[in-house]
Tab-separated table of C-alpha atoms in Angstrom:
chain	number	residue	atom	x	y	z
E	266	VAL	CA	12.579	-23.565	-74.492
E	267	VAL	CA	14.251	-21.271	-77.002
E	268	ARG	CA	11.172	-21.001	-79.148
E	269	ASN	CA	9.175	-20.028	-76.084
E	270	CYS	CA	11.385	-16.941	-75.920
E	271	ASN	CA	12.142	-16.247	-79.635
E	272	CYS	CA	8.497	-16.486	-80.525
E	273	VAL	CA	7.888	-13.564	-82.873
E	274	PRO	CA	7.813	-14.255	-86.661
E	275	GLU	CA	9.846	-12.325	-89.258
E	276	ILE	CA	9.116	-8.607	-89.349
E	277	ASP	CA	7.247	-8.432	-92.646
E	278	VAL	CA	5.117	-11.437	-91.663
E	279	LEU	CA	4.444	-9.902	-88.231
E	280	VAL	CA	3.529	-6.457	-89.524
E	281	LYS	CA	1.062	-7.856	-92.031
E	282	ALA	CA	-0.471	-10.468	-89.701
E	283	GLU	CA	-0.953	-8.054	-86.795
E	284	ASN	CA	-1.565	-4.839	-88.699
E	285	LEU	CA	1.297	-3.120	-86.942
E	286	PHE	CA	2.778	0.354	-87.470
E	287	ARG	CA	6.488	0.827	-88.103
E	288	PHE	CA	8.159	3.374	-85.847
E	289	VAL	CA	10.748	5.166	-88.021
E	290	ILE	CA	13.423	7.769	-87.195
E	291	ASN	CA	15.587	9.283	-89.972
E	292	GLY	CA	14.455	6.491	-92.304
E	293	GLN	CA	15.436	3.722	-89.919
E	294	LEU	CA	13.061	1.210	-88.311
E	295	VAL	CA	13.404	1.532	-84.573
E	296	GLY	CA	10.212	-0.049	-83.260
E	297	LEU	CA	6.772	-1.608	-83.958
E	298	LEU	CA	3.444	-0.521	-82.458
E	299	ASN	CA	-0.027	-2.140	-82.536
E	300	ALA	CA	-2.974	-0.248	-83.941
E	301	ASN	CA	-4.624	0.292	-80.530
E	302	ASP	CA	-1.583	2.001	-79.090
E	303	VAL	CA	-1.165	4.096	-82.208
E	304	SER	CA	-4.827	5.245	-81.960
E	305	VAL	CA	-4.167	6.475	-78.397
E	306	LEU	CA	-1.082	8.294	-79.614
E	307	GLN	CA	-3.054	9.753	-82.561
E	308	ALA	CA	-5.719	11.210	-80.274
E	309	ALA	CA	-3.093	12.773	-77.937
E	310	ASN	CA	-1.096	14.026	-80.931
E	311	ASP	CA	-4.152	15.624	-82.585
E	312	ALA	CA	-5.002	17.409	-79.301
E	313	ARG	CA	-1.756	19.302	-79.372
E	314	ASP	CA	-1.067	22.575	-81.149
E	315	THR	CA	2.561	21.520	-81.636
E	316	LYS	CA	2.349	17.883	-82.735
E	317	PRO	CA	5.325	15.684	-81.997
E	318	PHE	CA	4.333	12.886	-84.376
E	319	VAL	CA	3.341	12.304	-87.967
E	320	ILE	CA	1.156	9.263	-88.158
E	321	ASP	CA	0.438	7.871	-91.645
E	322	SER	CA	-2.357	5.286	-91.721
E	323	ASP	CA	-1.755	4.507	-95.417
E	324	SER	CA	1.921	3.583	-95.009
E	325	ARG	CA	1.275	2.508	-91.441
E	326	THR	CA	4.252	4.438	-90.090
E	327	LEU	CA	4.877	6.556	-86.991
E	328	ALA	CA	7.574	9.247	-87.301
E	329	PHE	CA	8.565	12.412	-85.500
E	330	ASN	CA	7.582	15.819	-86.868
E	331	ASP	CA	10.324	17.993	-88.326
E	332	TRP	CA	10.655	20.173	-85.229
E	333	CYS	CA	11.252	17.108	-83.068
E	334	ASN	CA	14.698	16.586	-84.479
E	335	ASP	CA	17.111	15.687	-81.672
E	336	ARG	CA	17.394	13.523	-78.619
E	337	THR	CA	16.358	16.257	-76.140
E	338	LYS	CA	13.229	17.317	-78.032
E	339	ARG	CA	12.077	13.830	-78.832
E	340	SER	CA	12.659	12.639	-75.233
E	341	ALA	CA	10.723	15.562	-73.787
E	342	ALA	CA	7.810	15.121	-76.162
E	343	VAL	CA	7.453	11.428	-75.385
E	344	ALA	CA	7.947	11.960	-71.652
E	345	GLU	CA	5.017	14.358	-71.605
E	346	LEU	CA	2.837	11.884	-73.432
E	347	MET	CA	3.833	8.988	-71.201
E	348	ALA	CA	3.095	10.988	-68.043
E	349	GLU	CA	-0.345	11.791	-69.461
E	350	PHE	CA	-1.058	8.229	-70.506
E	351	ARG	CA	0.049	6.971	-67.079
E	352	ALA	CA	-2.176	9.383	-65.224
E	353	GLU	CA	-5.131	8.559	-67.482
E	354	LYS	CA	-4.341	4.789	-67.558
E	355	LYS	CA	-4.317	4.747	-71.385
E	356	TRP	CA	-1.501	2.192	-71.777
E	357	ALA	CA	-1.744	-0.758	-69.404
E	358	SER	CA	2.057	-1.271	-69.373
E	359	LEU	CA	2.490	2.103	-67.628
E	360	ALA	CA	0.911	0.734	-64.489
E	361	LYS	CA	4.288	-1.008	-64.144
E	362	TRP	CA	6.176	2.306	-64.264
E	363	ARG	CA	9.865	1.768	-63.572
E	364	ASN	CA	11.176	5.355	-63.322
E	365	GLU	CA	14.068	4.205	-65.484
E	366	LEU	CA	14.980	5.461	-68.980
E	367	TYR	CA	15.870	3.211	-71.862
E	368	PRO	CA	17.712	4.461	-74.957
E	369	VAL	CA	16.248	4.236	-78.471
E	370	TYR	CA	19.076	4.188	-80.984
E	371	GLY	CA	18.884	5.460	-84.547
E	372	ASP	CA	20.191	9.030	-84.720
E	373	ARG	CA	23.588	9.092	-86.433
E	374	ARG	CA	23.984	12.773	-85.621
E	375	ASP	CA	23.891	12.109	-81.824
E	376	PRO	CA	27.331	11.393	-80.315
E	377	GLN	CA	25.979	8.140	-78.780
E	378	GLY	CA	23.622	7.370	-81.659
E	379	ILE	CA	20.646	7.814	-79.301
E	380	ALA	CA	17.469	9.166	-80.918
E	381	LEU	CA	15.556	9.513	-77.642
E	382	MET	CA	15.112	8.093	-74.134
E	383	VAL	CA	11.854	6.487	-73.085
E	384	GLU	CA	10.405	5.249	-69.781
E	385	ARG	CA	11.268	1.574	-69.522
E	386	ALA	CA	7.632	0.467	-69.052
E	387	SER	CA	6.695	2.009	-72.431
E	388	SER	CA	9.447	0.099	-74.300
E	389	TYR	CA	6.995	-2.797	-74.955
E	390	ASN	CA	4.440	-0.410	-76.518
E	391	PHE	CA	6.969	1.195	-78.841
E	392	GLY	CA	8.404	-2.287	-79.637
E	393	ILE	CA	11.970	-0.917	-79.389
E	394	ARG	CA	15.160	-3.013	-79.113
E	395	THR	CA	16.291	-3.233	-75.531
E	396	PHE	CA	19.574	-4.316	-74.048
E	397	GLY	CA	20.577	-6.057	-70.802
E	398	VAL	CA	23.180	-8.090	-68.968
E	399	HIS	CA	22.858	-11.652	-67.659
E	400	LEU	CA	25.444	-13.259	-65.448
E	401	ASN	CA	25.805	-16.962	-64.719
E	402	GLY	CA	27.185	-17.562	-61.283
E	403	ILE	CA	28.886	-20.974	-61.035
E	404	VAL	CA	30.802	-23.050	-58.490
E	405	ARG	CA	33.180	-25.929	-59.196
E	406	ASP	CA	33.798	-28.624	-56.618
E	407	ALA	CA	37.066	-30.503	-56.108
E	408	SER	CA	36.203	-32.903	-58.922
E	409	GLY	CA	35.485	-30.083	-61.359
E	410	SER	CA	31.690	-30.627	-61.420
E	411	VAL	CA	29.741	-27.396	-61.956
E	412	LYS	CA	26.832	-26.101	-59.979
E	413	MET	CA	24.959	-22.888	-60.806
E	414	TRP	CA	23.501	-20.306	-58.517
E	415	VAL	CA	19.861	-19.508	-59.507
E	416	ALA	CA	17.778	-16.608	-58.241
E	417	LYS	CA	14.083	-16.781	-57.565
E	418	ARG	CA	12.537	-13.460	-58.498
E	419	SER	CA	10.698	-11.501	-55.821
E	420	LEU	CA	6.908	-12.114	-55.700
E	421	GLN	CA	6.650	-8.306	-55.714
E	422	LYS	CA	8.483	-7.952	-59.000
E	423	GLN	CA	6.515	-5.999	-61.593
E	424	THR	CA	7.339	-8.547	-64.261
E	425	TRP	CA	7.607	-12.325	-63.967
E	426	PRO	CA	7.294	-12.541	-60.166
E	427	GLY	CA	8.411	-15.806	-58.636
E	428	TYR	CA	10.134	-17.094	-61.782
E	429	LEU	CA	13.694	-18.332	-61.777
E	430	ASP	CA	16.522	-16.117	-63.061
E	431	GLN	CA	20.307	-15.825	-63.318
E	432	ILE	CA	22.175	-14.939	-60.186
E	433	VAL	CA	22.372	-11.355	-61.571
E	434	ALA	CA	20.524	-9.767	-64.478
E	435	GLY	CA	19.151	-6.410	-65.493
E	436	GLY	CA	18.419	-3.967	-68.217
E	437	ILE	CA	20.961	-1.418	-69.509
E	438	GLY	CA	19.452	2.046	-69.032
E	439	ASP	CA	20.281	5.673	-68.244
E	440	GLY	CA	23.330	5.720	-70.525
E	441	MET	CA	25.257	3.136	-68.543
E	442	SER	CA	27.948	1.017	-70.177
E	443	VAL	CA	27.662	-2.790	-70.311
E	444	TRP	CA	30.392	-3.259	-67.689
E	445	GLU	CA	28.989	-0.575	-65.362
E	446	SER	CA	25.615	-2.364	-65.561
E	447	VAL	CA	27.212	-5.718	-64.559
E	448	ILE	CA	28.999	-4.214	-61.522
E	449	LYS	CA	25.779	-2.329	-60.517
E	450	GLU	CA	23.521	-5.423	-60.845
E	451	CYS	CA	26.020	-7.525	-58.972
E	452	ALA	CA	25.902	-5.189	-55.977
E	453	GLU	CA	22.140	-4.586	-56.066
E	454	GLU	CA	20.702	-8.014	-56.842
E	455	GLY	CA	23.261	-10.424	-55.393
E	456	GLY	CA	25.155	-8.428	-52.804
E	457	ILE	CA	28.297	-9.408	-54.607
E	458	ASP	CA	31.368	-7.510	-53.578
E	459	ARG	CA	33.038	-5.361	-56.241
E	460	ASP	CA	36.368	-7.227	-56.010
E	461	VAL	CA	34.483	-10.520	-56.724
E	462	ALA	CA	32.255	-8.963	-59.370
E	463	GLU	CA	35.303	-7.696	-61.275
E	464	THR	CA	36.462	-11.296	-61.867
E	465	THR	CA	33.403	-11.753	-64.155
E	466	LYS	CA	34.298	-12.916	-67.706
E	467	PHE	CA	32.436	-11.768	-70.785
E	468	ALA	CA	30.950	-14.696	-72.713
E	469	GLY	CA	29.158	-13.189	-75.732
E	470	THR	CA	25.596	-12.234	-76.484
E	471	ILE	CA	22.171	-13.803	-77.056
E	472	GLN	CA	19.471	-12.199	-79.213
E	473	TYR	CA	15.779	-12.953	-79.633
E	474	PHE	CA	12.467	-11.367	-80.462
E	475	THR	CA	9.929	-12.106	-77.751
E	476	ARG	CA	6.641	-10.806	-76.491
E	477	SER	CA	4.754	-10.756	-73.235
E	478	GLU	CA	1.364	-9.576	-72.098
E	479	LEU	CA	2.893	-6.036	-72.174
E	480	GLY	CA	3.925	-6.091	-75.833
E	481	LEU	CA	6.830	-6.768	-78.184
E	482	GLN	CA	10.434	-7.019	-77.078
E	483	PRO	CA	13.355	-7.426	-79.496
E	484	GLU	CA	16.343	-7.804	-77.186
E	485	THR	CA	20.108	-8.188	-76.993
E	486	GLN	CA	21.617	-9.608	-73.825
E	487	PHE	CA	25.328	-9.387	-72.926
E	488	VAL	CA	26.199	-12.621	-71.173
E	489	PHE	CA	28.817	-13.118	-68.471
E	490	ASP	CA	30.122	-16.007	-66.365
E	491	LEU	CA	31.286	-15.564	-62.811
E	492	GLU	CA	33.048	-18.424	-61.064
E	493	LEU	CA	32.587	-18.102	-57.339
E	494	PRO	CA	34.406	-19.718	-54.395
E	495	GLN	CA	32.684	-22.791	-52.981
E	496	ASP	CA	31.893	-20.997	-49.756
E	497	TYR	CA	30.581	-17.800	-51.333
E	498	VAL	CA	26.871	-17.233	-50.814
E	499	PRO	CA	25.000	-14.413	-52.603
E	500	TYR	CA	22.238	-12.602	-50.761
E	501	PRO	CA	19.263	-10.508	-51.840
E	502	SER	CA	20.103	-6.886	-51.247
E	503	ASP	CA	17.627	-4.736	-53.169
E	504	GLY	CA	14.304	-6.628	-52.774
E	505	GLU	CA	14.222	-7.890	-56.344
E	506	VAL	CA	15.267	-11.423	-55.419
E	507	ASP	CA	13.345	-13.705	-53.042
E	508	SER	CA	16.037	-16.291	-52.586
E	509	PHE	CA	19.074	-18.050	-54.161
E	510	TYR	CA	19.603	-21.733	-54.874
E	511	LEU	CA	22.779	-23.651	-55.691
E	512	TRP	CA	21.859	-26.487	-58.060
E	513	THR	CA	23.579	-29.044	-60.199
E	514	LEU	CA	23.247	-28.434	-63.984
E	515	ALA	CA	20.835	-31.433	-64.155
E	516	GLU	CA	18.608	-29.752	-61.524
E	517	VAL	CA	18.754	-26.432	-63.409
E	518	VAL	CA	17.774	-28.167	-66.728
E	519	GLU	CA	14.921	-29.981	-65.053
E	520	ARG	CA	13.422	-26.751	-63.775
E	521	MET	CA	14.004	-25.170	-67.133
E	522	ARG	CA	11.984	-27.881	-68.809
E	523	GLN	CA	9.219	-27.296	-66.340
E	524	ASN	CA	9.027	-23.601	-67.498
E	525	MET	CA	10.034	-22.371	-64.056
E	526	PHE	CA	12.502	-19.891	-65.554
E	527	LYS	CA	11.723	-16.486	-66.996
E	528	PRO	CA	11.894	-17.252	-70.744
E	529	ASN	CA	14.990	-15.198	-71.638
E	530	CYS	CA	16.764	-16.517	-68.555
E	531	ALA	CA	16.170	-20.048	-69.768
E	532	VAL	CA	17.766	-19.077	-73.074
E	533	CYS	CA	20.791	-17.834	-71.138
E	534	VAL	CA	21.076	-21.270	-69.466
E	535	VAL	CA	20.860	-22.934	-72.891
E	536	ASP	CA	23.665	-20.636	-74.156
E	537	PHE	CA	25.779	-21.673	-71.098
E	538	LEU	CA	25.233	-25.391	-71.810
E	539	ILE	CA	26.356	-24.859	-75.442
E	540	ARG	CA	29.395	-22.694	-74.653
E	541	HIS	CA	30.635	-25.153	-72.044
E	542	GLY	CA	30.161	-28.258	-74.133
E	543	TYR	CA	27.212	-29.792	-72.246
E	544	MET	CA	24.987	-29.449	-75.343
E	545	THR	CA	26.521	-30.590	-78.628
E	546	PRO	CA	25.468	-31.808	-82.095
E	547	GLU	CA	25.988	-35.359	-80.785
E	548	ASN	CA	23.472	-35.117	-77.970
E	549	GLU	CA	21.000	-32.548	-79.338
E	550	PRO	CA	19.369	-33.153	-82.719
E	551	ASP	CA	18.080	-29.551	-82.917
E	552	TYR	CA	21.516	-28.082	-82.154
E	553	LEU	CA	21.680	-25.687	-85.147
E	554	GLU	CA	18.077	-24.612	-84.875
E	555	ILE	CA	18.694	-23.765	-81.207
E	556	LEU	CA	21.705	-21.667	-82.164
E	557	ASP	CA	19.638	-19.781	-84.740
E	558	ASN	CA	16.982	-19.046	-82.135
E	559	ILE	CA	19.386	-17.634	-79.567
E	560	HIS	CA	21.399	-15.525	-82.038
E	561	ARG	CA	18.586	-13.981	-84.038
E	562	PRO	CA	19.469	-10.986	-86.244
E	563	LEU	CA	17.482	-7.935	-85.276
E	564	PRO	CA	16.684	-5.188	-87.774
E	565	PHE	CA	16.801	-2.336	-85.243
E	566	PRO	CA	19.718	0.069	-84.554
E	567	ALA	CA	22.210	-0.743	-81.841
E	568	PRO	CA	24.906	1.259	-79.962
E	569	LYS	CA	28.493	1.238	-81.032
E	570	TYR	CA	31.148	0.363	-78.492
């Protein structure tokens, strides 16, 4: 399950095997692009009098030109290109346009360390590190046994439709804080009242480097646990969830083994099982390897909190 999510090899191996370009800002690696996507960027870049990018085929690097030297200029240049690529259907991922901006970190001169903002759908093409929140909703019965609320993603979702998910999960975009993202997603995805959402407990992070049909995705997820009253029932409120199920942990694990969960959501379940003592070195021979796969170091800049 964890290898299904953390499925990308080490950076140097990956770059060599797949002939990738390194996306560099101020000397820092911030992303990875495949050669096809770079060729599209190259053509659009060459067609402009004022070129936003310097693309070096010998060193296989993509960098911004000297004039494109702050968050505002970089964001505007990339936004113009992405609008063009979307209209002309040049990057397939942009058919899943989200109208949501993701930060790319790596500019120490910016107060928030943000080098630019990009349309969320393009994050896979740029291979940038993304960030999100995942919340495990649990219920304890009188005996102390734990059940977990599981969401089935809407069949109309642009990514992973119909797969199982945490009760609440979402990307961190538009300059929101981690906690603001939790409260927002609780209201939007699970119809969870703010006073209930604010009892959520931070439980750490998971990290992995995955890929989908859209591209590469190195990602950090901030994980939370929310213990709900036995009679509390979440409800889909923004159309992103089809339905909710309250299952025993054995039922959750069985569906996880059947690959019914979105891959990173399955990793979040594994993390829960470890943190709460259900998975231990005594009952799981690959315990340490599993830990390595859900806490993978990522060589891309991150925000400071």
